[in-house]
Coordinates of C-alpha atoms and ligand atoms in Angstrom, one line a residue:
M43 CA 199.9 -3.9 111.4
Q44 CA 196.7 -2.3 110.0
D45 CA 194.0 -4.7 109.1
T46 CA 192.9 -3.5 105.7
K47 CA 190.2 -6.1 105.2
D48 CA 186.6 -5.4 106.1
R49 CA 185.2 -8.9 106.3
T50 CA 181.6 -7.6 106.4
A51 CA 181.7 -5.3 103.4
G52 CA 180.2 -7.0 100.4
A53 CA 180.5 -10.4 101.9
A54 CA 178.6 -12.9 99.7
A55 CA 176.6 -15.8 101.0
P56 CA 178.7 -19.0 100.7
E57 CA 178.2 -20.3 97.3
T58 CA 177.9 -23.8 95.8
G59 CA 177.6 -24.7 92.2
A60 CA 179.4 -26.1 89.2
F61 CA 181.3 -23.9 86.8
D62 CA 183.3 -24.4 83.7
M63 CA 186.1 -22.2 84.9
I64 CA 187.0 -21.0 88.4
I65 CA 189.4 -18.1 88.4
V66 CA 191.3 -17.1 91.6
G67 CA 192.2 -13.4 91.8
A68 CA 190.7 -10.3 90.2
G69 CA 193.8 -8.3 89.4
F70 CA 194.6 -7.6 85.7
A71 CA 195.0 -11.4 85.1
G72 CA 191.8 -12.5 86.6
M73 CA 189.8 -9.7 85.1
Y74 CA 190.9 -10.4 81.6
M75 CA 190.6 -14.2 82.1
L76 CA 186.9 -13.7 83.1
H77 CA 186.3 -11.5 80.0
R78 CA 187.8 -14.1 77.7
A79 CA 186.0 -17.0 79.5
R80 CA 182.7 -15.3 78.9
G81 CA 183.6 -14.8 75.3
L82 CA 184.0 -18.5 75.0
G83 CA 180.6 -19.0 76.5
L84 CA 182.0 -20.5 79.7
K85 CA 180.2 -20.3 83.0
A86 CA 182.9 -18.7 85.1
R87 CA 183.3 -17.6 88.7
V88 CA 186.1 -15.4 90.1
F89 CA 187.0 -15.4 93.8
E90 CA 189.0 -12.4 95.1
A91 CA 190.3 -11.9 98.6
G92 CA 190.1 -8.1 98.4
T93 CA 186.9 -6.1 98.3
D94 CA 187.5 -4.8 94.8
V95 CA 189.3 -5.5 91.6
G96 CA 192.9 -4.3 90.8
G97 CA 195.1 -6.8 92.7
T98 CA 198.5 -5.1 93.1
W99 CA 196.9 -1.7 92.8
Y100 CA 194.3 -2.5 95.3
W101 CA 196.7 -3.6 98.0
N102 CA 199.8 -1.4 97.4
R103 CA 198.5 2.0 98.4
Y104 CA 201.7 3.3 100.0
P105 CA 202.7 6.9 99.3
G106 CA 204.4 7.3 95.9
A107 CA 203.3 3.9 94.5
R108 CA 203.2 4.1 90.7
C109 CA 204.1 2.0 87.7
D110 CA 207.7 1.9 86.4
V111 CA 206.6 0.8 82.9
E112 CA 205.1 3.8 81.1
S113 CA 201.3 3.9 81.4
L114 CA 200.7 3.9 77.6
E115 CA 202.4 0.5 77.8
Y116 CA 201.3 -0.7 81.2
S117 CA 197.7 -1.1 80.2
Y118 CA 195.5 -3.6 78.4
S119 CA 195.8 -3.9 74.6
F120 CA 192.9 -6.3 74.0
S121 CA 190.3 -3.6 73.3
E122 CA 191.1 -0.9 70.8
E123 CA 188.2 1.2 72.1
L124 CA 189.5 1.0 75.7
Q125 CA 193.0 1.9 74.8
Q126 CA 191.9 4.7 72.6
Q127 CA 189.4 6.2 75.1
W128 CA 191.3 5.8 78.4
K129 CA 193.5 8.9 79.1
W130 CA 196.5 8.6 81.4
T131 CA 197.5 11.8 83.1
E132 CA 201.1 11.0 83.7
R133 CA 204.0 9.2 82.1
F134 CA 204.0 6.8 85.0
A135 CA 200.5 6.7 86.5
P136 CA 200.1 6.8 90.3
Q137 CA 198.5 3.9 92.1
P138 CA 195.1 5.6 92.5
E139 CA 194.8 6.1 88.8
I140 CA 195.8 2.6 87.9
L141 CA 193.2 1.3 90.4
K142 CA 190.6 3.6 88.8
Y143 CA 191.6 2.1 85.4
A144 CA 191.0 -1.4 86.8
Q145 CA 187.7 -0.3 88.2
H146 CA 186.7 1.3 84.9
V147 CA 187.6 -2.0 83.0
A148 CA 185.4 -3.9 85.5
D149 CA 182.5 -1.6 84.9
R150 CA 183.0 -1.3 81.1
F151 CA 183.0 -5.1 80.6
D152 CA 180.5 -5.7 83.4
L153 CA 182.9 -8.0 85.2
R154 CA 181.8 -7.6 88.8
R155 CA 178.6 -9.7 88.5
D156 CA 180.8 -12.9 88.3
I157 CA 183.4 -11.9 90.9
V158 CA 182.9 -12.9 94.5
F159 CA 184.9 -10.4 96.6
N160 CA 186.2 -10.6 100.2
T161 CA 186.6 -14.3 99.6
R162 CA 189.9 -16.2 99.8
V163 CA 190.3 -19.6 98.1
I164 CA 191.9 -21.9 100.7
A165 CA 191.9 -25.2 98.8
S166 CA 191.6 -26.7 95.4
H167 CA 191.4 -30.4 95.0
Y168 CA 191.3 -32.4 91.8
D169 CA 188.8 -35.3 91.6
E170 CA 190.2 -37.7 89.0
D171 CA 187.0 -39.6 88.5
A172 CA 185.0 -36.5 87.7
A173 CA 187.9 -34.8 86.1
R174 CA 186.9 -31.6 88.0
W175 CA 188.3 -29.4 90.7
T176 CA 186.6 -28.7 94.0
V177 CA 187.4 -25.3 95.3
R178 CA 186.9 -24.2 98.9
T179 CA 186.9 -20.6 100.3
D180 CA 187.3 -19.1 103.7
T181 CA 183.7 -18.1 103.6
G182 CA 182.5 -21.7 103.3
A183 CA 181.8 -21.7 99.6
V184 CA 182.4 -25.1 97.9
V185 CA 182.2 -25.0 94.1
T186 CA 183.5 -27.3 91.3
G187 CA 185.0 -26.4 88.0
Q188 CA 186.4 -28.2 85.0
F189 CA 189.2 -25.7 84.8
V190 CA 190.9 -23.7 87.5
V191 CA 193.0 -20.6 86.6
M192 CA 195.3 -19.3 89.2
A193 CA 195.4 -15.5 88.5
T194 CA 196.8 -15.0 92.0
G195 CA 199.7 -12.7 91.1
C196 CA 203.5 -13.0 91.4
L197 CA 203.8 -10.3 94.1
S198 CA 200.7 -10.8 96.2
S199 CA 202.0 -12.4 99.4
T200 CA 203.8 -9.9 101.6
N201 CA 207.0 -10.9 103.2
L202 CA 207.1 -9.8 106.8
P203 CA 210.3 -11.1 108.3
D204 CA 210.0 -12.9 111.6
F205 CA 211.7 -10.2 113.6
K206 CA 212.1 -10.9 117.3
G207 CA 209.6 -8.8 119.3
L208 CA 207.5 -8.0 116.2
G209 CA 204.3 -7.8 118.1
S210 CA 205.7 -5.7 121.0
F211 CA 205.9 -2.4 119.2
K212 CA 203.5 0.2 120.6
G213 CA 203.6 2.6 117.6
R214 CA 202.0 2.3 114.2
T215 CA 203.1 -0.4 111.8
Y216 CA 202.5 -0.8 108.0
H217 CA 203.6 -3.1 105.2
T218 CA 203.8 -1.4 101.8
G219 CA 201.9 -4.3 100.3
Q220 CA 199.0 -4.2 102.7
W221 CA 198.5 -0.4 103.0
P222 CA 195.4 0.9 104.7
H223 CA 192.6 2.4 102.5
E224 CA 192.4 5.6 104.4
E225 CA 195.1 8.3 104.1
V226 CA 198.1 7.7 106.3
R227 CA 200.1 10.8 107.3
F228 CA 203.4 10.8 109.2
D229 CA 203.5 14.5 110.2
G230 CA 205.6 15.1 113.3
L231 CA 206.5 11.4 113.6
R232 CA 209.8 9.5 113.8
V233 CA 209.4 6.9 111.1
G234 CA 211.6 3.8 110.5
V235 CA 211.5 2.3 107.0
I236 CA 212.9 -1.3 106.7
G237 CA 214.0 -2.2 103.2
T238 CA 215.4 -0.3 100.2
G239 CA 213.6 -2.1 97.3
S240 CA 211.3 -0.4 94.8
S241 CA 208.5 0.1 97.3
A242 CA 210.8 1.8 99.8
I243 CA 212.5 3.9 97.2
Q244 CA 209.2 5.2 95.9
S245 CA 207.8 5.9 99.4
I246 CA 210.8 7.3 101.3
P247 CA 210.9 10.7 99.6
I248 CA 207.2 11.3 100.4
I249 CA 207.4 9.9 103.9
A250 CA 210.4 12.3 104.4
G251 CA 208.3 15.2 103.2
Q252 CA 205.9 14.6 106.2
A253 CA 207.9 13.0 109.0
K254 CA 209.9 14.7 111.8
E255 CA 212.7 12.1 111.3
V256 CA 213.2 9.2 109.0
F257 CA 215.5 6.2 109.7
V258 CA 216.0 4.0 106.6
F259 CA 217.3 0.5 107.6
Q260 CA 219.2 -0.7 104.6
R261 CA 220.5 -4.3 104.2
T262 CA 221.4 -4.0 100.5
P263 CA 221.5 -0.8 98.5
N264 CA 219.7 -0.8 95.2
Y265 CA 220.3 0.9 91.9
S266 CA 217.6 3.4 91.1
I267 CA 217.2 5.4 87.9
P268 CA 215.2 8.6 87.9
A269 CA 211.6 8.4 86.6
H270 CA 211.6 12.0 85.2
N271 CA 207.8 11.5 85.7
A272 CA 205.7 14.3 84.2
P273 CA 202.2 15.0 82.8
L274 CA 201.7 12.8 79.7
D275 CA 202.7 14.7 76.7
P276 CA 199.6 15.0 74.5
A277 CA 201.6 15.0 71.3
Y278 CA 203.3 11.7 72.3
E279 CA 200.0 10.2 73.3
A280 CA 198.5 11.2 70.0
Q281 CA 201.4 9.7 68.2
I282 CA 201.1 6.3 70.0
K283 CA 197.3 6.3 69.7
A284 CA 197.6 6.9 65.9
D285 CA 198.9 3.3 65.7
Y286 CA 198.4 1.8 69.1
A287 CA 198.1 -1.8 67.7
G288 CA 201.4 -1.4 65.9
F289 CA 203.1 0.0 69.0
R290 CA 201.8 -3.0 71.0
A291 CA 203.0 -5.4 68.4
R292 CA 206.4 -3.9 68.3
N293 CA 206.6 -4.0 72.1
R294 CA 205.8 -7.7 72.1
R295 CA 209.0 -8.3 70.1
M296 CA 211.1 -6.6 72.8
M297 CA 212.9 -8.9 75.4
P298 CA 210.9 -7.4 78.3
G299 CA 207.6 -6.9 76.3
F300 CA 208.0 -3.1 76.3
G301 CA 210.2 -0.2 75.3
S302 CA 210.1 -0.4 71.4
N303 CA 210.3 3.4 71.5
N304 CA 213.6 3.1 73.4
P305 CA 215.0 -0.3 72.3
R306 CA 218.0 -2.0 73.7
N307 CA 221.3 -1.0 72.0
E308 CA 222.6 -4.4 70.8
K309 CA 226.2 -3.2 70.7
S310 CA 228.7 -4.5 73.3
V311 CA 229.9 -1.9 75.8
F312 CA 233.4 -3.0 74.9
E313 CA 232.9 -1.9 71.3
A314 CA 232.2 1.6 72.4
G315 CA 234.9 4.1 73.4
E316 CA 234.8 6.0 76.7
E317 CA 232.9 8.9 75.3
E318 CA 230.3 6.8 73.5
R319 CA 229.7 4.8 76.7
R320 CA 229.2 7.9 78.8
A321 CA 226.9 9.5 76.2
A322 CA 224.8 6.3 76.0
F323 CA 224.4 6.0 79.8
E324 CA 223.7 9.8 80.1
A325 CA 221.0 9.7 77.4
R326 CA 219.3 6.8 79.2
W327 CA 219.7 8.3 82.6
N328 CA 218.2 11.6 81.3
R329 CA 215.3 9.8 79.6
G330 CA 214.7 7.9 82.9
G331 CA 213.1 4.6 83.8
L332 CA 214.0 0.9 83.2
G333 CA 215.3 1.5 79.7
F334 CA 218.7 2.3 81.3
Q335 CA 219.4 -1.4 81.3
G336 CA 219.3 -1.4 77.5
A337 CA 222.2 1.0 77.1
F338 CA 224.3 -1.9 75.7
G339 CA 223.6 -5.4 74.7
D340 CA 225.9 -7.2 77.1
L341 CA 225.1 -5.6 80.4
M342 CA 223.3 -8.7 81.7
L343 CA 225.7 -11.2 80.1
N344 CA 229.1 -10.1 81.3
D345 CA 230.1 -9.1 84.7
E346 CA 232.8 -6.6 83.5
A347 CA 230.3 -5.0 81.1
N348 CA 227.8 -4.8 83.9
Q349 CA 230.2 -3.1 86.3
I350 CA 230.8 -0.4 83.8
A351 CA 227.1 0.5 83.9
A352 CA 227.0 0.0 87.6
E353 CA 229.9 2.4 88.1
F354 CA 228.1 5.0 86.1
V355 CA 225.1 4.9 88.5
R356 CA 227.4 4.9 91.5
G357 CA 229.0 8.0 90.0
K358 CA 225.5 9.6 89.8
I359 CA 224.9 8.7 93.5
R360 CA 228.1 10.4 94.5
E361 CA 227.1 13.5 92.5
I362 CA 223.6 13.7 94.1
V363 CA 224.5 12.8 97.7
K364 CA 226.6 15.5 99.3
D365 CA 228.1 13.5 102.1
Q366 CA 230.5 11.1 100.3
A367 CA 230.6 8.6 103.1
L368 CA 226.9 8.4 102.9
A369 CA 227.0 8.1 99.1
E370 CA 229.3 5.1 99.5
K371 CA 226.8 3.4 101.8
L372 CA 224.0 4.0 99.3
A373 CA 226.1 2.8 96.3
P374 CA 225.3 -0.8 95.4
R375 CA 228.0 -3.3 94.6
Q376 CA 226.0 -6.2 93.2
A377 CA 225.5 -6.4 89.4
I378 CA 223.1 -3.8 88.2
G379 CA 219.8 -5.3 87.1
C380 CA 220.5 -8.5 89.1
K381 CA 217.9 -7.3 91.5
R382 CA 215.1 -5.4 89.7
I383 CA 216.2 -1.9 89.0
C384 CA 214.2 0.7 90.9
V385 CA 212.7 3.9 89.4
D386 CA 212.5 6.9 91.7
T387 CA 211.6 10.5 92.1
G388 CA 214.1 12.2 94.3
Y389 CA 215.3 9.1 96.2
Y390 CA 219.0 9.8 96.6
D391 CA 218.5 13.5 97.1
T392 CA 216.2 12.7 100.0
F393 CA 219.4 11.7 102.0
N394 CA 220.7 15.2 101.7
R395 CA 217.9 16.2 104.1
P396 CA 219.1 16.6 107.7
H397 CA 216.2 14.6 109.2
V398 CA 216.7 11.6 107.0
H399 CA 219.2 9.0 108.3
L400 CA 220.6 5.9 106.6
V401 CA 221.2 3.0 109.0
D402 CA 223.4 0.4 107.4
I403 CA 222.3 -3.0 108.7
S404 CA 224.4 -5.1 106.2
Q405 CA 226.8 -6.2 109.0
A406 CA 224.4 -6.0 112.0
P407 CA 220.9 -7.2 111.3
I408 CA 217.9 -5.9 113.1
E409 CA 218.2 -7.6 116.5
E410 CA 214.8 -6.9 117.8
I411 CA 211.7 -4.8 117.4
T412 CA 211.1 -3.2 120.8
P413 CA 208.0 -1.5 122.3
T414 CA 209.5 1.9 121.5
G415 CA 211.3 1.2 118.2
L416 CA 214.0 -1.2 117.1
R417 CA 217.5 -2.3 118.0
T418 CA 220.3 -3.0 115.6
G419 CA 224.1 -2.9 116.0
G420 CA 223.7 -2.4 119.7
M421 CA 221.8 0.9 119.2
D422 CA 218.2 1.6 120.1
Y423 CA 216.2 3.7 117.6
A424 CA 213.1 5.4 119.0
L425 CA 210.3 5.3 116.5
D426 CA 206.6 6.3 116.3
A427 CA 205.9 4.3 113.2
I428 CA 207.6 1.4 111.3
V429 CA 207.0 0.8 107.6
F430 CA 208.0 -2.7 106.5
A431 CA 209.0 -2.3 102.8
T432 CA 210.2 -5.9 103.0
G433 CA 208.7 -7.2 99.8
F434 CA 207.0 -10.4 98.8
D435 CA 207.2 -14.1 98.9
A436 CA 207.3 -13.8 95.1
M437 CA 206.0 -16.1 92.4
T438 CA 205.3 -19.2 94.6
G439 CA 204.2 -17.8 97.9
T440 CA 200.5 -17.1 97.1
L441 CA 200.1 -20.4 95.3
L442 CA 201.6 -22.4 98.1
K443 CA 199.5 -20.8 100.8
M444 CA 196.5 -22.7 99.2
D445 CA 196.0 -26.4 99.7
I446 CA 196.3 -27.3 96.1
R447 CA 196.1 -31.1 95.4
G448 CA 196.3 -32.7 92.0
R449 CA 196.1 -36.3 90.9
N450 CA 196.7 -39.0 93.7
G451 CA 196.4 -36.3 96.3
L452 CA 199.8 -34.8 95.3
T453 CA 200.1 -31.4 96.9
L454 CA 201.7 -28.5 95.0
R455 CA 203.8 -27.9 98.1
E456 CA 205.3 -31.4 97.8
K457 CA 205.7 -31.1 94.1
W458 CA 207.6 -27.8 94.4
S459 CA 209.5 -28.7 97.5
A460 CA 212.8 -28.3 95.6
G461 CA 211.6 -25.2 93.8
P462 CA 208.8 -24.6 91.3
R463 CA 208.5 -27.0 88.3
T464 CA 206.2 -26.1 85.4
Y465 CA 205.9 -26.5 81.7
L466 CA 205.8 -23.1 80.1
G467 CA 204.9 -21.6 83.5
L468 CA 201.3 -22.5 82.5
G469 CA 200.9 -26.1 83.5
V470 CA 202.2 -28.6 86.1
V471 CA 202.5 -32.4 85.8
G472 CA 200.0 -34.0 88.2
F473 CA 197.6 -31.0 88.1
P474 CA 195.3 -31.4 85.1
N475 CA 193.2 -28.5 83.9
L476 CA 194.9 -26.1 86.2
F477 CA 196.5 -23.1 84.6
I478 CA 198.8 -20.5 86.2
V479 CA 198.8 -17.0 84.8
T480 CA 202.4 -15.7 84.7
G481 CA 203.6 -18.7 86.7
P482 CA 207.2 -19.5 87.5
G483 CA 209.0 -20.7 84.3
S484 CA 207.3 -17.9 82.3
P485 CA 208.8 -14.4 81.6
S486 CA 206.2 -12.7 83.9
V487 CA 208.1 -10.5 86.3
L488 CA 210.9 -9.7 83.8
T489 CA 208.4 -8.2 81.5
N490 CA 205.7 -5.6 81.3
M491 CA 203.3 -7.9 83.2
I492 CA 200.2 -6.8 81.4
V493 CA 201.8 -8.0 78.1
S494 CA 202.6 -11.4 79.8
I495 CA 199.1 -11.6 81.3
E496 CA 197.4 -11.0 78.0
Q497 CA 199.6 -13.6 76.3
H498 CA 198.9 -16.2 78.9
V499 CA 195.1 -15.6 79.1
D500 CA 194.9 -15.7 75.3
W501 CA 196.8 -18.9 75.2
I502 CA 194.6 -20.5 77.9
S503 CA 191.5 -19.3 76.2
D504 CA 192.6 -20.8 72.8
C505 CA 193.5 -24.0 74.6
V506 CA 190.1 -24.4 76.2
Q507 CA 188.5 -23.7 72.9
Y508 CA 190.7 -26.4 71.3
L509 CA 189.8 -29.0 73.9
R510 CA 186.1 -28.3 73.4
D511 CA 186.4 -28.4 69.6
H512 CA 188.2 -31.7 69.8
G513 CA 186.0 -33.4 72.4
K514 CA 188.7 -33.4 75.1
R515 CA 188.0 -33.0 78.8
S516 CA 191.5 -32.5 80.2
I517 CA 194.9 -31.3 79.5
E518 CA 198.1 -32.0 81.6
A519 CA 201.7 -31.2 81.1
T520 CA 203.9 -34.3 80.5
E521 CA 206.9 -35.3 82.5
P522 CA 209.5 -35.0 79.7
A523 CA 208.2 -31.6 78.6
E524 CA 208.3 -30.3 82.2
I525 CA 211.8 -31.7 82.8
S526 CA 213.1 -30.2 79.7
W527 CA 211.4 -26.8 80.3
V528 CA 212.8 -26.5 83.8
G529 CA 216.2 -27.2 82.4
H530 CA 215.7 -24.6 79.7
V531 CA 214.7 -21.9 82.2
N532 CA 217.8 -22.6 84.3
A533 CA 220.1 -22.8 81.3
V534 CA 218.9 -19.4 80.0
A535 CA 219.3 -17.8 83.5
D536 CA 222.8 -19.4 84.0
A537 CA 224.0 -17.7 80.8
T538 CA 223.4 -14.3 82.4
I539 CA 224.4 -12.5 85.6
Y540 CA 220.9 -12.7 87.0
P541 CA 221.6 -15.6 89.4
T542 CA 224.6 -13.8 91.0
C543 CA 222.9 -11.9 93.8
N544 CA 220.3 -12.5 96.5
S545 CA 217.2 -11.4 94.6
W546 CA 213.6 -12.3 95.0
Y547 CA 213.7 -13.8 91.5
L548 CA 215.7 -16.5 93.2
G549 CA 213.6 -16.6 96.4
A550 CA 216.7 -15.4 98.3
N551 CA 214.7 -12.8 100.2
V552 CA 212.7 -15.4 102.1
P553 CA 214.6 -17.4 104.7
G554 CA 214.4 -21.1 103.9
K555 CA 213.0 -20.7 100.4
T556 CA 214.7 -22.9 97.8
R557 CA 217.1 -20.9 95.7
V558 CA 216.0 -21.3 92.1
F559 CA 215.8 -18.6 89.4
M560 CA 212.1 -18.6 88.8
P561 CA 211.2 -16.5 85.7
L562 CA 212.3 -17.2 82.2
I563 CA 214.3 -14.5 80.5
G564 CA 213.0 -13.2 77.2
F565 CA 209.4 -12.6 76.2
P566 CA 209.5 -13.0 72.3
A567 CA 211.1 -16.4 72.2
Y568 CA 208.8 -17.6 74.9
A569 CA 205.7 -16.3 73.1
D570 CA 206.9 -18.0 69.9
K571 CA 207.4 -21.3 71.8
C572 CA 203.8 -21.1 73.2
E573 CA 202.5 -20.5 69.7
E574 CA 204.5 -23.5 68.4
V575 CA 203.1 -25.7 71.1
K576 CA 199.6 -24.6 70.2
A577 CA 200.2 -25.1 66.5
R578 CA 201.4 -28.7 67.2
G579 CA 198.2 -29.6 69.0
Y580 CA 199.5 -28.7 72.5
E581 CA 202.8 -30.5 72.2
G582 CA 204.2 -31.5 75.5
F583 CA 200.7 -31.8 77.0
A584 CA 198.6 -34.9 77.3
L585 CA 195.0 -34.4 76.3
G586 CA 192.3 -36.6 77.9
A587 CA 189.0 -37.6 76.4
Ligands
FAD1969 P1 197.8 -9.3 91.2 O1 197.6 -7.9 90.8 O2 198.7 -9.6 92.3 O3 196.3 -9.9 91.6 C1 196.2 -11.1 92.2 C2 194.9 -11.1 93.0 O4 194.7 -12.4 93.5 C3 195.0 -10.2 94.2 O5 193.9 -9.2 94.2 C4 194.8 -11.1 95.4 O6 194.1 -10.6 96.4 C5 194.1 -12.3 94.7 N1 194.4 -13.5 95.4 C6 195.5 -14.1 95.7 N2 195.4 -15.3 96.3 C7 194.0 -15.5 96.4 C8 193.2 -16.5 97.0 N3 193.8 -17.6 97.6 N4 191.9 -16.3 97.0 C9 191.3 -15.2 96.4 N5 192.1 -14.2 95.9 C10 193.4 -14.4 95.9 N6 204.5 -4.8 86.9 C11 204.8 -4.2 85.7 O7 204.8 -4.8 84.7 N7 205.0 -2.8 85.7 C12 204.9 -2.1 86.8 O8 205.1 -0.9 86.8 C13 204.7 -2.8 88.1 N8 204.6 -2.1 89.2 C14 204.4 -2.8 90.4 C15 204.3 -2.1 91.6 C16 204.1 -2.7 92.8 C17 204.0 -2.0 94.1 C18 204.0 -4.1 92.8 C19 203.9 -4.9 94.1 C20 204.0 -4.8 91.6 C21 204.2 -4.2 90.4 N9 204.2 -4.8 89.2 C22 204.5 -4.2 88.0 C23 203.8 -6.2 89.1 C24 202.3 -6.4 89.2 O9 202.1 -7.3 90.2 C25 201.7 -6.8 87.9 O10 202.0 -5.8 86.9 C26 200.2 -7.0 87.8 O11 199.5 -6.0 88.5 C27 199.8 -8.4 88.3 O12 198.5 -8.7 88.1 P2 197.9 -10.1 88.5 O13 196.4 -10.0 88.2 O14 198.6 -11.2 87.8 O15 198.2 -10.2 90.0
NAP1970 P1 211.9 -6.0 97.5 O1 212.5 -5.4 96.2 O2 212.0 -7.4 97.7 O3 212.6 -5.2 98.6 C1 212.5 -5.6 100.0 C2 213.5 -4.9 100.8 O4 213.4 -5.3 102.1 C3 215.0 -5.1 100.4 O5 215.7 -4.0 100.5 C4 215.4 -6.2 101.4 O6 216.8 -6.3 101.6 C5 214.7 -5.7 102.6 N1 214.5 -6.8 103.6 C6 213.8 -8.0 103.4 N2 213.9 -8.7 104.5 C7 214.7 -8.0 105.4 C8 215.2 -8.3 106.7 N3 214.9 -9.4 107.3 N4 215.9 -7.3 107.3 C9 216.2 -6.2 106.6 N5 215.8 -5.9 105.4 C10 215.1 -6.8 104.8 O7 210.4 -5.6 97.7 P2 209.6 -4.3 97.1 O8 210.4 -3.1 97.2 O9 208.2 -4.4 97.6 O10 209.5 -4.6 95.5 C11 209.2 -5.9 95.0 C12 208.9 -5.9 93.5 O11 207.6 -5.3 93.3 C13 209.9 -5.0 92.8 O12 211.1 -5.6 92.5 C14 209.1 -4.7 91.5 O13 209.0 -5.8 90.7 C15 207.7 -4.5 92.1 N6 207.5 -3.1 92.5 C16 207.5 -2.2 91.5 C17 207.4 -0.9 91.7 C18 207.4 0.1 90.7 O14 208.3 1.0 90.6 N7 206.4 0.2 89.8 C19 207.2 -0.5 93.1 C20 207.2 -1.4 94.1 C21 207.4 -2.8 93.8 P3 217.7 -7.3 100.7 O15 217.8 -6.6 99.3 O16 219.0 -7.3 101.4 O17 217.0 -8.6 100.6

């Protein structure tokens, strides 16, 4: 695997000191948290493991990486000047442009002077007597903070399965989530791609455009909707920018926090005749993107309804892929949307190319990585490069890698041994003054994440202001509130078809991980609940003097 981390570049001298707020991570969450913390007059410090800002868009540099929420929506709304002045070039911006945007925000708001790069937080311990956190980093820094904000990301710990023989391969290896900074080309190579999630589906067509041969090792096929990506239409951009604030506000009332220009059709698929169904699915397929899921109101509530939409997509796969036996292998059977829908440019069509081979490993897992390739189903595949598109230890992985200890030395790992438990996804009983941005139990990964990030950071900022105004030093979720919230998150999920397949939302992609549906479904009701909690003086939290 390529080591993308240059430990010498920009390494800061180990730091000591006392801060009001310590923020871990400088992706979109950490950057905005720093901006708001400064606005409150807090002395804040950010630690970031990477050498620059951008988080997801700093690490995931694989070919074809781009957002699947339209760029005019997948961007900050907190600054009218920023959203008016920044110009996206495409409907779905590519990774380099999103990274440039993050860098622009860092420069524009002068964020870098309070961010320590190339520095990983390894521990965070709460000192009850002082009511402060002591934070330690891998560079030897030891700092204290009244508040700690974990802006560490939901998809920031790569999942590299423990394949037998992993280290023995003599060729080049890559993980999509830790892609090298220099350009990687596959010209003339035999490339194996393991996985068929969003990262694989975006990268495979481009890898296939370079490589001599591509072998895609598929355990579970995924549903992918075409992006129909294109240069951003200036007329559409002007229309949005004429009332950007209104557009953002309407998006915040959408279940996933985006898509008010293509809202979900609330009608049941069963109320529609054959022709109307077909027309609705076609229209959304032709428009492209995640909005496909909103063709009817009950697709995620009823298995039969869901299978009608699923069968439409399977039909499209059969139309695109010429070899019908291959099309059947590429056609998913699980409920559509149960695993996150992918958005692609030419994915299924790539399998019509003679040098692209699908290897179905659903019945015969990868047995071993060998010095010359890999073995599965008793066959040896000779490879020059392997791309692990095997995803992430989502939502909890990054948090649990740190040694986080709250009151009475309770570790977060012990606390979450049977799955994550939070109140609102923001706070955890036993861990005062520790906030998680887009934590498990909040809508996070089921939304436009920048909308969720802004909502969380604003809530945390208001909360800190409130504590200061009311002479309080600490805030901690209460046991009854946390118990009831965990029950609520599960009950909402259980009323849908989300828990019916092996998705990373459930932790099912990581062997041994407790199977719990981690995000809360539905942004608007959640945001309303957070507002209500705030209006009632932080109901469900205990405030300490
Ligand atoms: P991140 O961007 O993950 O940033 C967290 C940062 O914390 C990282 O830089 C990491 O290095 C740092 N960090 C973690 N642990 C430590 C530690 N212990 N010490 C120091 N630093 C640490 N969401 C959407 O809504 N729309 C999309 O189109 C979309 N596309 C995506 C595409 C890809 C390839 C991936 C992987 C995710 C995508 N997401 C998308 C989700 C994406 O993660 C969020 O949109 C968003 O970028 C998250 O921002 P964040 O700041 O919360 O976390
Ligand atoms: P992913 O969706 O978790 O996909 C990982 C793939 O690897 C799956 O196909 C999985 O198969 C396979 N896999 C995992 N372990 C394996 C093993 N031991 N053997 C064989 N195959 C194995 O990860 P991802 O593609 O990186 O995407 C993660 C999330 O990031 C997305 O859902 C999305 O939220 C975000 N993302 C968004 C975009 C975008 O379009 N903007 C792009 C990339 C990522 P199974 O399905 O059988 O587990």
